[in-house]
Every structure is written in structure tokens, then in C-alpha cells.
PDB file of C-alpha atoms in Angstrom:
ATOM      1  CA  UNK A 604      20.202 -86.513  18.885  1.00 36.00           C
ATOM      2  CA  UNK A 605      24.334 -86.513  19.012  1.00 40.00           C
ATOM      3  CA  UNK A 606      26.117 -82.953  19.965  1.00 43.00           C
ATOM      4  CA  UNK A 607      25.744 -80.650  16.681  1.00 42.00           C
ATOM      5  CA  UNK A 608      29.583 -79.742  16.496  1.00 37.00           C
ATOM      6  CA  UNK A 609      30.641 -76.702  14.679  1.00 45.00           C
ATOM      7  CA  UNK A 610      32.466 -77.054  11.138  1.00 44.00           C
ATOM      8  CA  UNK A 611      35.970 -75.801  11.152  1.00 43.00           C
ATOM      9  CA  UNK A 612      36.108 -72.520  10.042  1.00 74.00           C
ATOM     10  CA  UNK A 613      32.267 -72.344   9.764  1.00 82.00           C
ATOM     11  CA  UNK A 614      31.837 -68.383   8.751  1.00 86.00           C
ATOM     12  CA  UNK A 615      34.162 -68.987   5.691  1.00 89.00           C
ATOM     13  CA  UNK A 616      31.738 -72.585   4.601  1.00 91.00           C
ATOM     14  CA  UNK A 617      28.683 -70.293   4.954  1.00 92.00           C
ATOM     15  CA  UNK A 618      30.736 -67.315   3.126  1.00 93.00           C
ATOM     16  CA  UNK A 619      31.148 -69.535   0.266  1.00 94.00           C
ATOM     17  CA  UNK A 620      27.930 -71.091   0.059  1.00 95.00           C
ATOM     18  CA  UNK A 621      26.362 -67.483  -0.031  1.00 94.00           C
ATOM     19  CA  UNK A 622      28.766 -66.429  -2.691  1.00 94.00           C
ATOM     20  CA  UNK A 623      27.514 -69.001  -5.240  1.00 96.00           C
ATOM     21  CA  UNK A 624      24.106 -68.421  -3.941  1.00 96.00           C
ATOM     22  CA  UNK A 625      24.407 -64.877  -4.973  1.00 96.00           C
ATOM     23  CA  UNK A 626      26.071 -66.118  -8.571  1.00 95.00           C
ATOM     24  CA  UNK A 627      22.968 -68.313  -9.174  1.00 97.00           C
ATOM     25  CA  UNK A 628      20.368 -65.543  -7.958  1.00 97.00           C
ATOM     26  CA  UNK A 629      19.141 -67.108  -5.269  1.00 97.00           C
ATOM     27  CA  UNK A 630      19.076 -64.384  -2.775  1.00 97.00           C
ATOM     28  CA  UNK A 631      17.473 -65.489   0.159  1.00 97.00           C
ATOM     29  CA  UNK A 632      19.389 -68.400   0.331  1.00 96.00           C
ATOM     30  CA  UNK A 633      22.231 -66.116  -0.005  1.00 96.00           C
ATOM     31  CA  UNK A 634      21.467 -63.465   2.470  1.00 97.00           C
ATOM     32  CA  UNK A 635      20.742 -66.484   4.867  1.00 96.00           C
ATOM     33  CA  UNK A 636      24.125 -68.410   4.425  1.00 94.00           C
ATOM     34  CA  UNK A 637      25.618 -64.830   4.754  1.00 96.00           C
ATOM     35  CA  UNK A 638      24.034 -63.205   7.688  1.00 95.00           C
ATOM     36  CA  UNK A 639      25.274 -66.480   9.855  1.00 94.00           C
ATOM     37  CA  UNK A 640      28.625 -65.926   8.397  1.00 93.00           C
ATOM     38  CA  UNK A 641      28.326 -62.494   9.765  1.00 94.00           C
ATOM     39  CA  UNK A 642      27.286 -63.597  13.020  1.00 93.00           C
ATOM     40  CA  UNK A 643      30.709 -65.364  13.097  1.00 91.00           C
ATOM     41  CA  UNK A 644      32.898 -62.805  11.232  1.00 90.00           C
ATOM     42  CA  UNK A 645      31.717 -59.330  11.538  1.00 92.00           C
ATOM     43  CA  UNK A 646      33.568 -58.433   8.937  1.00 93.00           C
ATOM     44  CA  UNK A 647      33.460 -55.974   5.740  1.00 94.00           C
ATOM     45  CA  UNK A 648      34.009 -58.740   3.730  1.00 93.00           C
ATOM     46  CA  UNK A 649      30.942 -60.672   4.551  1.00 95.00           C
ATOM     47  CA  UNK A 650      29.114 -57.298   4.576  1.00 96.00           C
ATOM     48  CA  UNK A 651      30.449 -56.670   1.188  1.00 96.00           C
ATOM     49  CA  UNK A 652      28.687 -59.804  -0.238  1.00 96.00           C
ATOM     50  CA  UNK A 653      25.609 -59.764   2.024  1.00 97.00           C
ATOM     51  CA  UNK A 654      24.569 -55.578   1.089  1.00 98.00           C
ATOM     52  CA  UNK A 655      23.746 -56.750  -2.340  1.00 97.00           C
ATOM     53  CA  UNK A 656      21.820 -59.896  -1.480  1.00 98.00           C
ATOM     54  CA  UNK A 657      19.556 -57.917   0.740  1.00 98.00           C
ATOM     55  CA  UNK A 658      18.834 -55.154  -1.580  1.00 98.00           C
ATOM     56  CA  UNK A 659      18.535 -58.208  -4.069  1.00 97.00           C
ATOM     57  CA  UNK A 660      14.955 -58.820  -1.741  1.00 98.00           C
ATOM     58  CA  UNK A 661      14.169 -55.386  -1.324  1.00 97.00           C
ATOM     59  CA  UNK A 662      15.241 -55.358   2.167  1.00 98.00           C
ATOM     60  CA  UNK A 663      17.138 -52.039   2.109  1.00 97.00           C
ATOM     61  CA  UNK A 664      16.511 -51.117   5.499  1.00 97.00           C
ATOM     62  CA  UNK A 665      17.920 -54.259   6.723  1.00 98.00           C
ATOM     63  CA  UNK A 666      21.249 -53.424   4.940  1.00 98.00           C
ATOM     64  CA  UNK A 667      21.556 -49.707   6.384  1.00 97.00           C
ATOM     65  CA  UNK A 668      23.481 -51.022   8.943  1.00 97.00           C
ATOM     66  CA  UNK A 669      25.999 -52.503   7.708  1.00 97.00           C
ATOM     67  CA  UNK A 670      26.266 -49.695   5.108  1.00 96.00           C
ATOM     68  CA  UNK A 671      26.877 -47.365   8.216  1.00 95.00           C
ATOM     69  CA  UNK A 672      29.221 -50.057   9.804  1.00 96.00           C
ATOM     70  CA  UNK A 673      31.832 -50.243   7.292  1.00 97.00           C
ATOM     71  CA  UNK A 674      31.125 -46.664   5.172  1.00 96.00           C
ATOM     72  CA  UNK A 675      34.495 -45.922   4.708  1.00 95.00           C
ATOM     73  CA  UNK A 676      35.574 -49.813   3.564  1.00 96.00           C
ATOM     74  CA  UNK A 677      32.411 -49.093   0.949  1.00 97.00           C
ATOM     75  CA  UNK A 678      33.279 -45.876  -0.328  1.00 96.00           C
ATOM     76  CA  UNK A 679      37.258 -46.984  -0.845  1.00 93.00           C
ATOM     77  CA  UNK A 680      36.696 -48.423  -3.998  1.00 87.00           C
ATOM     78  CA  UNK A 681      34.192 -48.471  -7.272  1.00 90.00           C
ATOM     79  CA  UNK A 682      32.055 -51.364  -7.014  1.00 92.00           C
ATOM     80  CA  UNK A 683      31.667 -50.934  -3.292  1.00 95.00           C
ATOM     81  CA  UNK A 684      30.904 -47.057  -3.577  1.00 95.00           C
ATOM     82  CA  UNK A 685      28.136 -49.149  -6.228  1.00 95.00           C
ATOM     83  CA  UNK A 686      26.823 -50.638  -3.878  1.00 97.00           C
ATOM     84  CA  UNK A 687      26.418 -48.212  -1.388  1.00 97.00           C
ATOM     85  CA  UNK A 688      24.013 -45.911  -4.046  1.00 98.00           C
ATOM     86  CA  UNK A 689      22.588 -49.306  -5.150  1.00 97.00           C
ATOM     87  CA  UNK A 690      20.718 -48.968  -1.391  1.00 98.00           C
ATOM     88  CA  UNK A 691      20.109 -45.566  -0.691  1.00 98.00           C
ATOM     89  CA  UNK A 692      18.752 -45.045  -4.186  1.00 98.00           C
ATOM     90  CA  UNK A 693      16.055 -47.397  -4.015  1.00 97.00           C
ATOM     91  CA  UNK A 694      15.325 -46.848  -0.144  1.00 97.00           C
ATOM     92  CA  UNK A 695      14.905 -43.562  -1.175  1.00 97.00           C
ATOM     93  CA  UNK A 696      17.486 -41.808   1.256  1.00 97.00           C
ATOM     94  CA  UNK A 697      18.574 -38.929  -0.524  1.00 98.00           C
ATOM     95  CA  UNK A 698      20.012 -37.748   2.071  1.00 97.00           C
ATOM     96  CA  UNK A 699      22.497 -40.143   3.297  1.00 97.00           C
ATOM     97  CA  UNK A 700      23.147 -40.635  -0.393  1.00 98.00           C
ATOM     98  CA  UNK A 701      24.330 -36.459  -0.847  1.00 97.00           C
ATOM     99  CA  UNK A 702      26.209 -36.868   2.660  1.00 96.00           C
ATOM    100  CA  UNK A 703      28.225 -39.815   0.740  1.00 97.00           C
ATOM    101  CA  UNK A 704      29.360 -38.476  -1.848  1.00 96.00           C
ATOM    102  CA  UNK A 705      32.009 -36.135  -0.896  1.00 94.00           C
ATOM    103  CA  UNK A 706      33.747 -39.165   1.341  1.00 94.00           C
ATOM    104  CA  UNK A 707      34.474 -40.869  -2.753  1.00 94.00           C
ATOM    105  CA  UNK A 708      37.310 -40.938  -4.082  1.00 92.00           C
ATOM    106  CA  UNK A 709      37.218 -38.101  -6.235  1.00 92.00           C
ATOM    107  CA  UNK A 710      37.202 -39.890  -9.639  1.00 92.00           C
ATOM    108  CA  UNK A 711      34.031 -41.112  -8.929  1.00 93.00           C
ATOM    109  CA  UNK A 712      32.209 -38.223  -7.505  1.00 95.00           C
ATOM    110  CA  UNK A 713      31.044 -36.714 -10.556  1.00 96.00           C
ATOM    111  CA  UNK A 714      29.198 -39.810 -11.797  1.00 95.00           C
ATOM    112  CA  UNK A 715      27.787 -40.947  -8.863  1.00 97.00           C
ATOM    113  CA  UNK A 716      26.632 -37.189  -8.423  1.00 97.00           C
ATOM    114  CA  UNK A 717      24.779 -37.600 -11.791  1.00 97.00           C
ATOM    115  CA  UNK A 718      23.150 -40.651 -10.573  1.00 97.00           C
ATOM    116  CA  UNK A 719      21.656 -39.183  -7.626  1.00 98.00           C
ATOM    117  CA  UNK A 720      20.420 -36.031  -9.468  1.00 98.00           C
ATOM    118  CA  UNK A 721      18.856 -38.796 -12.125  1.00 98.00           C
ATOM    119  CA  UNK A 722      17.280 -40.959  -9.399  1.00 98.00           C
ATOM    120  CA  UNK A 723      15.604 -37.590  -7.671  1.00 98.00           C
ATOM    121  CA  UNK A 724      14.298 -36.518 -11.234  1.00 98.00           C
ATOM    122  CA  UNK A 725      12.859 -39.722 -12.257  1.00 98.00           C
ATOM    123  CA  UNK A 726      11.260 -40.089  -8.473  1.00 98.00           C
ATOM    124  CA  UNK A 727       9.761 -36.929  -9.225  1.00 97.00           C
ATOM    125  CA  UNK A 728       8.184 -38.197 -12.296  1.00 97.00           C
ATOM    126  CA  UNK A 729       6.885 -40.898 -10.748  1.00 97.00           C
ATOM    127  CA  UNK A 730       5.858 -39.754  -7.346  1.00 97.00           C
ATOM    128  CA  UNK A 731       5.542 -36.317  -7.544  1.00 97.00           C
ATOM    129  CA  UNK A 732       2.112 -36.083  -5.366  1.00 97.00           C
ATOM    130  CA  UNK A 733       3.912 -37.795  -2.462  1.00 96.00           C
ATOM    131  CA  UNK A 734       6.805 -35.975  -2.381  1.00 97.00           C
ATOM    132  CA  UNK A 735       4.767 -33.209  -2.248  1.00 96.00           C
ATOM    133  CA  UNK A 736       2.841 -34.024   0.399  1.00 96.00           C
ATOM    134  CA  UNK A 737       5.195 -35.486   2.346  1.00 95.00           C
ATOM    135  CA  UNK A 738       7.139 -31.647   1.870  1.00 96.00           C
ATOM    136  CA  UNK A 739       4.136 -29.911   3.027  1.00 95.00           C
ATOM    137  CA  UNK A 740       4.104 -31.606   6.198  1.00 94.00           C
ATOM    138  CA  UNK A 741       7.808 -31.131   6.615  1.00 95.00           C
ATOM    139  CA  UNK A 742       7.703 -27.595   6.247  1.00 94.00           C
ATOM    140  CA  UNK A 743       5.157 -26.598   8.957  1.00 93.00           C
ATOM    141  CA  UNK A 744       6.734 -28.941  11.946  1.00 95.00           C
ATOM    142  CA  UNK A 745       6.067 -26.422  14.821  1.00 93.00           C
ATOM    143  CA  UNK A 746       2.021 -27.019  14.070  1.00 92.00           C
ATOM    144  CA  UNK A 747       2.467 -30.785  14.877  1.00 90.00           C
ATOM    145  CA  UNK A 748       3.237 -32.713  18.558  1.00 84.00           C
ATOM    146  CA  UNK A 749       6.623 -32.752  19.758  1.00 77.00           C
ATOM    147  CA  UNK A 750       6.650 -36.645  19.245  1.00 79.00           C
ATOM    148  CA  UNK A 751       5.511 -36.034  15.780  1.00 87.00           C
ATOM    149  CA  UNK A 752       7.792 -34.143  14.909  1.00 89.00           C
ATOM    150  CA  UNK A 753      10.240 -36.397  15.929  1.00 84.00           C
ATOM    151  CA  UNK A 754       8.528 -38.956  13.353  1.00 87.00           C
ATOM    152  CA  UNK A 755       8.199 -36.377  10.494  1.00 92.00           C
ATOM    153  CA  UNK A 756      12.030 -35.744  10.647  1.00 92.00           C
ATOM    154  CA  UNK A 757      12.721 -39.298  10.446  1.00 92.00           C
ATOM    155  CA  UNK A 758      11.377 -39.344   6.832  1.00 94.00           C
ATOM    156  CA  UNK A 759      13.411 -36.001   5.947  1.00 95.00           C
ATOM    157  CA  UNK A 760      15.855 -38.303   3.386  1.00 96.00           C
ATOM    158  CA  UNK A 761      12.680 -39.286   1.562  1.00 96.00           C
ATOM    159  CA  UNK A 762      12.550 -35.586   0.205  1.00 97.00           C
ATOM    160  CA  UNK A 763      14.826 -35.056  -3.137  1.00 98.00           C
ATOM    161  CA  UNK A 764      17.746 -32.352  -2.379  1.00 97.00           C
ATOM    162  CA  UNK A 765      15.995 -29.123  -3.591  1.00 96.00           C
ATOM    163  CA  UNK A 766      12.687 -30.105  -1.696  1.00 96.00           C
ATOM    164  CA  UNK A 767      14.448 -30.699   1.407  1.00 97.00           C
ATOM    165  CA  UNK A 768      15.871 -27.728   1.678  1.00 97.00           C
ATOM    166  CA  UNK A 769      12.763 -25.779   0.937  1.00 95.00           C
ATOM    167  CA  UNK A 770      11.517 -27.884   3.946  1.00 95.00           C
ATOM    168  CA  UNK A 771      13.904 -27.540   6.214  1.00 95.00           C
ATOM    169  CA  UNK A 772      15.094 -24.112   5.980  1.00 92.00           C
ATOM    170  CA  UNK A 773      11.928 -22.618   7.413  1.00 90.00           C
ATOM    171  CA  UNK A 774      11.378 -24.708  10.690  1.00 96.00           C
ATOM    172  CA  UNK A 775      14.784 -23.316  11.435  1.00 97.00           C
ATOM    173  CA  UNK A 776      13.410 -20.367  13.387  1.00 96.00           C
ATOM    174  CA  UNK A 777      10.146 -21.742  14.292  1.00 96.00           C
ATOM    175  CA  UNK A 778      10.118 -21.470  18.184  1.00 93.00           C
ATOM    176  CA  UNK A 779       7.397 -24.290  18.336  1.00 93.00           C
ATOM    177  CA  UNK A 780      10.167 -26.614  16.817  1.00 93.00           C
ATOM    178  CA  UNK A 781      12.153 -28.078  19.406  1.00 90.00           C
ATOM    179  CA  UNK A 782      15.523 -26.963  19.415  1.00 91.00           C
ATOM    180  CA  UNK A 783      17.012 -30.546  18.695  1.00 90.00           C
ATOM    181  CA  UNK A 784      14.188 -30.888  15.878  1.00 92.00           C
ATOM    182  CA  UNK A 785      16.009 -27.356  14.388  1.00 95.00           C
ATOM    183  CA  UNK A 786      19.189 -28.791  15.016  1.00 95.00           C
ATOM    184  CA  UNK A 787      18.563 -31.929  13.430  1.00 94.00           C
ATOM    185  CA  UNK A 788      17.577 -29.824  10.146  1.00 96.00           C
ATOM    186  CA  UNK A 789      20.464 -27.569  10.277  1.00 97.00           C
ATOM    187  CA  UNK A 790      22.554 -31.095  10.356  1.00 96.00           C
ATOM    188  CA  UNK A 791      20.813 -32.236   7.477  1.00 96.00           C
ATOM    189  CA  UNK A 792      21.759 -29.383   5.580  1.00 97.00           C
ATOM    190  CA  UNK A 793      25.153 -29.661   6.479  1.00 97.00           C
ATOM    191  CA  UNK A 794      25.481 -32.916   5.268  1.00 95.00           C
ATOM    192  CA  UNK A 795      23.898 -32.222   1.898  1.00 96.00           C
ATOM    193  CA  UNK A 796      26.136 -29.994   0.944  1.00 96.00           C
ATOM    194  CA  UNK A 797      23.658 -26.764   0.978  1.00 97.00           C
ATOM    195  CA  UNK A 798      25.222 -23.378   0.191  1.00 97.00           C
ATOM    196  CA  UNK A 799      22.791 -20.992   0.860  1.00 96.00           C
ATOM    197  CA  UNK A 800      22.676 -18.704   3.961  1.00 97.00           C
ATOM    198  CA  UNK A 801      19.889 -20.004   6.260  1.00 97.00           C
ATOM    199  CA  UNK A 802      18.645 -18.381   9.835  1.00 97.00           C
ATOM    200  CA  UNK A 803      17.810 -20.525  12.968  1.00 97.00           C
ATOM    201  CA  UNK A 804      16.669 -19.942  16.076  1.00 96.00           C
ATOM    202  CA  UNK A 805      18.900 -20.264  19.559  1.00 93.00           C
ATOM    203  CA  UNK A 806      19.900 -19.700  22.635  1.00 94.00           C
ATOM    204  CA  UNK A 807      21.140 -16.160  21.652  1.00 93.00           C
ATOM    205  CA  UNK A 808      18.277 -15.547  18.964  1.00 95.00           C
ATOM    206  CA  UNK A 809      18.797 -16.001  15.392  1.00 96.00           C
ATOM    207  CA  UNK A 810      22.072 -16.563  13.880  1.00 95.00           C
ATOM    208  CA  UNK A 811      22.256 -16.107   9.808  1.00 97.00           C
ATOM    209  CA  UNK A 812      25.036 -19.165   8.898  1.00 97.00           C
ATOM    210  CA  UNK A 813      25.874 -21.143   5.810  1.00 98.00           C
ATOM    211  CA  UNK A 814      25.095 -24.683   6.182  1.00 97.00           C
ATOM    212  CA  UNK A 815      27.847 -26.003   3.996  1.00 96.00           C
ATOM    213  CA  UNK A 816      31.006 -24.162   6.134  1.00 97.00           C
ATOM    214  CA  UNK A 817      29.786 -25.888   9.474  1.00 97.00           C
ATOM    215  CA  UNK A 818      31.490 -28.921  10.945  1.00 95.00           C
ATOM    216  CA  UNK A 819      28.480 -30.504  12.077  1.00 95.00           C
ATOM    217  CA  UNK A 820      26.977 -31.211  15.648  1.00 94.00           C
ATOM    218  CA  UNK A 821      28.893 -34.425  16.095  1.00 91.00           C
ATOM    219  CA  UNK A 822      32.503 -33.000  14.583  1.00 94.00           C
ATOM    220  CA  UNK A 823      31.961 -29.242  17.201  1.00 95.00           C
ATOM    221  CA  UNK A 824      35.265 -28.605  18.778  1.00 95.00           C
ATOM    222  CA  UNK A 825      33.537 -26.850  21.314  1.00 94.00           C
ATOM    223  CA  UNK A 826      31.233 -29.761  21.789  1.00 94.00           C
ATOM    224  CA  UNK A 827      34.274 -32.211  21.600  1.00 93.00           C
ATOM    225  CA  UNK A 828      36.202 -30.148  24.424  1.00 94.00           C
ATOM    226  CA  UNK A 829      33.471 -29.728  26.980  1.00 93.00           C
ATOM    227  CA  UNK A 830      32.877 -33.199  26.966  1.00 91.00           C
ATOM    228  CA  UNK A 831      36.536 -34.236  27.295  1.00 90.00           C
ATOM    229  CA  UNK A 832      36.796 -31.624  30.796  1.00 90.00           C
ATOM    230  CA  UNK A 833      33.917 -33.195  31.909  1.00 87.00           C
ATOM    231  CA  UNK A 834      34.867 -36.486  31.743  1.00 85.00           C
ATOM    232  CA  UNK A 835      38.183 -35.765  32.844  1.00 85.00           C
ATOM    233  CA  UNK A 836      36.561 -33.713  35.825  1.00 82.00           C
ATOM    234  CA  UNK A 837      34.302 -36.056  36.863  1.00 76.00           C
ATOM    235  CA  UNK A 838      35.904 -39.384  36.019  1.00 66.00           C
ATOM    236  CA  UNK A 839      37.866 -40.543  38.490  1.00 63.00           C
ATOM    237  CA  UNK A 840      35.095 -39.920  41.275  1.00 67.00           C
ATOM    238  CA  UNK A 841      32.680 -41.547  39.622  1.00 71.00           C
ATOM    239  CA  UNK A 842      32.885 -43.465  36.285  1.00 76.00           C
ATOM    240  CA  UNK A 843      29.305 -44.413  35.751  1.00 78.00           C
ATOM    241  CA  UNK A 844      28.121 -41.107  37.254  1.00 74.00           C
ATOM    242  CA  UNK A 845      30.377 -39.304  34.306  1.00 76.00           C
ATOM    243  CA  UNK A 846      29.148 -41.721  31.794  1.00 80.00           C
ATOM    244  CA  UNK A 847      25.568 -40.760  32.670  1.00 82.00           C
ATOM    245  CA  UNK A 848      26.290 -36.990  32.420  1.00 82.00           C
ATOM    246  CA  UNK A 849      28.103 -37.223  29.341  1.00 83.00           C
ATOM    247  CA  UNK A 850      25.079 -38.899  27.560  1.00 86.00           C
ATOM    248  CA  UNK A 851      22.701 -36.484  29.068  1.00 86.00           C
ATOM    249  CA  UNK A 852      25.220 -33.459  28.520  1.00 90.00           C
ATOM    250  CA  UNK A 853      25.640 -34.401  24.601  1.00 89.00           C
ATOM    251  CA  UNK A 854      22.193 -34.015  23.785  1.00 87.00           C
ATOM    252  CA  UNK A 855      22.212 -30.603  25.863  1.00 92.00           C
ATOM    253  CA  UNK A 856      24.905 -29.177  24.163  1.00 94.00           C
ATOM    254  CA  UNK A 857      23.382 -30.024  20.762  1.00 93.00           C
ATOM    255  CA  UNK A 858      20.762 -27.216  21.705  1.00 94.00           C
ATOM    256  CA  UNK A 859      23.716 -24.623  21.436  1.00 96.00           C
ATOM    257  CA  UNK A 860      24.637 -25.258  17.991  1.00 96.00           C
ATOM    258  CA  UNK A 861      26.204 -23.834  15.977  1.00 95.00           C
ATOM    259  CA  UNK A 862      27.119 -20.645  18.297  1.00 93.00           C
ATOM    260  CA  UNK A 863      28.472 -22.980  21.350  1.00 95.00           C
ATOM    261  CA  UNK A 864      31.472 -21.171  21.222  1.00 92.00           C
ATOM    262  CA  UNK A 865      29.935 -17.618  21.867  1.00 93.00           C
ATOM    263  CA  UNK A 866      27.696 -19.059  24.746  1.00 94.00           C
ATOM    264  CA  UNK A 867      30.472 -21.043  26.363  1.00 94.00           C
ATOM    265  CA  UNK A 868      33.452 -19.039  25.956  1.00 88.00           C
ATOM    266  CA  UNK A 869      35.679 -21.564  28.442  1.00 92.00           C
ATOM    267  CA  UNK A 870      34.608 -25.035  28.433  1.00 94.00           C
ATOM    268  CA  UNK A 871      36.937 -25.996  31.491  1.00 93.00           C
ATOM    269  CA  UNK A 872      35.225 -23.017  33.825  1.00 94.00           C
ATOM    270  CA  UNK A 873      31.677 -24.469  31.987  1.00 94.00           C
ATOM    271  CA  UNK A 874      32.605 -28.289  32.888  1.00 92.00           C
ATOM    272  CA  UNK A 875      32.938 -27.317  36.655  1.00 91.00           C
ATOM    273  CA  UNK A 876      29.756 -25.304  36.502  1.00 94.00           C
ATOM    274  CA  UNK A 877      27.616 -27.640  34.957  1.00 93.00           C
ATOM    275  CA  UNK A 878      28.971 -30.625  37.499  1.00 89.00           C
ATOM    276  CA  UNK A 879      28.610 -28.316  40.642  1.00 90.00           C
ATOM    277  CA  UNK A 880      25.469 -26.592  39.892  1.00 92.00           C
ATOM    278  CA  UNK A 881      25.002 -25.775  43.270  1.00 92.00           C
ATOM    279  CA  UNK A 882      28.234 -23.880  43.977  1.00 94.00           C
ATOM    280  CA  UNK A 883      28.384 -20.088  44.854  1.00 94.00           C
ATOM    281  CA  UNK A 884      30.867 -19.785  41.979  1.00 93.00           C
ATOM    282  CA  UNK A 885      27.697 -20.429  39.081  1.00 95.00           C
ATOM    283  CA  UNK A 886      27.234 -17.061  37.452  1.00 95.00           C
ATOM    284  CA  UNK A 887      23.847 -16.022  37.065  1.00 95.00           C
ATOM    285  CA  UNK A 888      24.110 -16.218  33.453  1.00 94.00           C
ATOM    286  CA  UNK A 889      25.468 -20.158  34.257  1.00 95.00           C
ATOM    287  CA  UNK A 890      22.551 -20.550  35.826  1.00 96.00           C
ATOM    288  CA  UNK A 891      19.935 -19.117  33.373  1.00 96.00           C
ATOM    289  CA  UNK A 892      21.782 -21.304  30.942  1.00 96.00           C
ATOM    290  CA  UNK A 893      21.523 -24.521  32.411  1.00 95.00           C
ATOM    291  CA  UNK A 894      17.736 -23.556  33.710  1.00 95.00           C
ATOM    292  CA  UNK A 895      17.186 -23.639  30.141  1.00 94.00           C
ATOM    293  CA  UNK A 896      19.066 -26.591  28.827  1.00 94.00           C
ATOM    294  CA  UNK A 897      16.910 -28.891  31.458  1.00 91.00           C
ATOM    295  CA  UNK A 898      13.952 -27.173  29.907  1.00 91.00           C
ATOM    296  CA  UNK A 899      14.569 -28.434  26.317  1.00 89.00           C
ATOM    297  CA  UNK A 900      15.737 -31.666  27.744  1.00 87.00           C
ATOM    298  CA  UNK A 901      11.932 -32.162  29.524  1.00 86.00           C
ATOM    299  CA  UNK A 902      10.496 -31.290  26.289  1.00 81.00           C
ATOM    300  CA  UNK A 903      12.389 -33.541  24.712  1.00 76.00           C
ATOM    301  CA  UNK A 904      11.160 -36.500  26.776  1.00 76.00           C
ATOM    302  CA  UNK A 905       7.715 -35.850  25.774  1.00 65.00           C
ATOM    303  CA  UNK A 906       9.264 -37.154  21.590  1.00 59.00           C
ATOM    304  CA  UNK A 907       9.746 -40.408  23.435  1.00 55.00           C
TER     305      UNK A 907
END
């Protein structure tokens, strides 16, 4: 057999061949010719074309992805904002699909809005026993395993809006829910947009806040600051080592949210605490604090 040699400017032959695929219906074909274009040319405008072909097969999950790759090429314009619902919709993730729509242009937000509240009434209809259930178990996490808790969360987007938050809200101060589970759930809320005062359970006790006015665990600026000093602190002595601790430290400081501030206060002073541990100039209440960060972290391995 001769040496296969590439075709010039292979991604754009397979982009084309997918295109008229998708014109003719012929999806797999399409989502084939497009996922090696991909593969080539990780682009948003192969993504663009290859979304629809694999929600075309009912292979939503396989598109999430790219969805999350490119969100913000999606949401820039009509048909691709389209698209976007086109998957969560039919996944169901409402979820993801209420975290979306404020990032719309604003023209479209209204609409799209309607849609979701449609989809979420007419999955009611149809699969009101499961939702149920599936709420049931969602609302009583701190009677399951650690690990299964970890799984139950995972389905959280399956829940229309108003059950969701009826699930979620009461795990919030559930000591048997693992801090990052609780976390997780305030997040959730966050990102759907809920407006009603809920209580959870931290480091300081319970903290009354409205999910809607919080930045969210990965947008912190107290989060976002700590890590910078301790990168900067640690960096320069050892890269990897400060890579490491940053991973390990991110999860950690998840625990503290949404009242990092408070427990922090200076997030240089806490940066050279938390890397020298060991040093006579930890404060007790450093100390207690990172006793009980390692603690949640070990529990946290057993979700693995």
C-alpha cells in the first residue's frame, strides 16, 4: 500500500463534505466528516456545524463540550444562542440552560426565557413521577455516602428551576453534606438566577445570603487573590511544587465560601501561613483553620 498523503487543506474538504451532509440529513455522516475536521481545526466554526449534527443523533452529551468550549462564540448571535438551547433542552440540563441565559444578548433573553419555562412545564407533564423522585433524593443528600452524593449532584440540572431549588436549599445546612457538596448547591443557585434568601452551613456557622448577589466560587476575589500570593510566594522556588498547592489549595478554599473574606481577612499574611505551616508565626486560629481544611479535603477523597 503507497504512503496515504494528506489532502491540502484537509479540515476545510471534510468541513464541506459535512456541510452538505447536514443539508441532506444525513447526520452521522455529517458528524463524522466534521469531528475529523475538528481534529484538524479546533475551531468555532467547525463546532458551529458539528453541535447540530450531534444533537441531530441524540448525542447531546457528546456536544456539551464544545458547547462549553466556545459559549461565548454561541451565545453572540441568534441561531447560535439556537443552538445552544437546542442541546440543553433535550439533554435535559436546566441548569446550564438558566446559567445561559443572562450571557444573551439582551434581545433575545426574553424568548429564549419562555422556551425554557415551556420545556420545564411540558417535562413536567410528561415525566412528572421522575422528576419527583429524582427531587426526593436530592433533597435528603446528608442520608446518602459521601461518593453518592457526589453522583446525586451530578444529576442536579435534570431538576426543572423551581424543583431545584426546593432541593437544594435544604442540604445547605445539613452538616452530613460535605462542605463542597453545599458549596456546589449554593453555586447552582447562583447560576440560576435564584432570589430568595437561603442559609448554609460553614466554617463560621450559618450565614443567611442571597444566591443571586454572589459572584460565584470560581469569580471570589478573595479566592482569586490568595491564589495569586501563593503562586507568587511560592513560584519561583518551586514551580511544580506551587502548581500542586494551587490545585489542592482551590478546592480548600471552596470550603470557605461565600464568607472567605471574614475568615481570611489578609490573603498575603494567609498565603505565607498556609505555605509555612510549621512556622512559629501560624496563629492558633491559622492553625485550627487549616486542621480543618485537610479534614474536608480527606473526606473528600472518600467521593472518589
Amino acid at each position: 500500500m503507497g504512503k496515504i498523503v494528506p489532502l491540502p487543506d484537509n479540515a476545510s474538504r471534510h468541513v464541506e463534505i459535512g456541510k452538505q451532509a447536514l443539508a441532506n440529513q444525513n447526520y452521522a455522516s455529517a458528524a463524522a466528516h466534521l469531528d475529523k475536521a475538528f481534529a484538524e481545526a479546533p475551531t468555532y466554526v467547525v463546532a458551529r456545524l458539528l453541535v447540530p449534527a450531534l444533537n441531530a443523533l441524540h448525542q447531546e452529551h457528546a456536544a456539551l463540550p464544545y458547547l462549553s468550549r466556545f459559549m461565548a462564540d454561541f451565545v453572540a448571535d441568534s441561531a447560535g444562542s439556537a443552538v445552544v438551547f437546542d442541546t440543553l433542552l433535550a439533554l435535559p440540563d436546566y441548569r446550564f440552560a438558566w446559567a445561559v441565559l443572562p450571557h444573551l444578548p439582551e434581545a433575545q433573553q426574553a424568548a429564549m426565557k419562555t422556551r425554557v419555562i415551556d420545556a420545564e412545564v411540558a417535562d413536567r407533564t410528561a415525566h412528572g413521577p421522575a422528576i419527583t423522585e429524582l427531587a426526593k433524593r436530592l433533597r435528603h443528600l446528608g442520608g446518602f455516602a459521601p461518593h453518592e452524593q457526589e453522583e446525586l449532584i451530578n444529576s442536579l440540572g435534570r431538576l426543572p428551576r423551581r424543583e431545584l431549588i426546593a432541593a437544594a436549599s435544604g442540604n445547605l445546612v445539613d452538616p452530613d453534606v460535605h462542605p463542597a457538596v453545599r458549596i456546589s448547591l449554593l453555586d447552582a443557585l447562583t447560576a440560576i438566577g435564584a432570589t430568595e434568601p437561603v442559609t448554609i452551613l460553614g466554617y463560621t456557622g450559618e450565614q443567611t445570603v442571597v444566591p443571586n448577589a454572589l459572584p460565584g466560587v470560581m469569580n471570589d476575589p478573595t479566592i482569586a487573590e490568595v491564589l495569586h500570593e501563593v503562586a507568587v510566594a511560592a513560584g519561583d522556588n518551586d514551580p511544580e511544587l506551587a502548581r500542586a498547592t494551587g490545585e489542592v489549595l482551590k478546592f480548600e478554599l471552596g470550603y470557605l465560601y461565600p464568607v472567605i473574606g471574614d475568615v481570611i481577612g489578609d490573603p498575603a499574611t494567609f498565603a505565607q501561613a498556609y505555605l509555612h505551616k510549621d512556622a512559629a508565626t501560624v496563629t492558633p486560629a491559622q492553625r485550627d483553620l487549616f486542621a480543618w481544611l485537610s479534614a474536608q479535603t480527606a473526606k473528600l477523597m472518600e467521593m472518589a
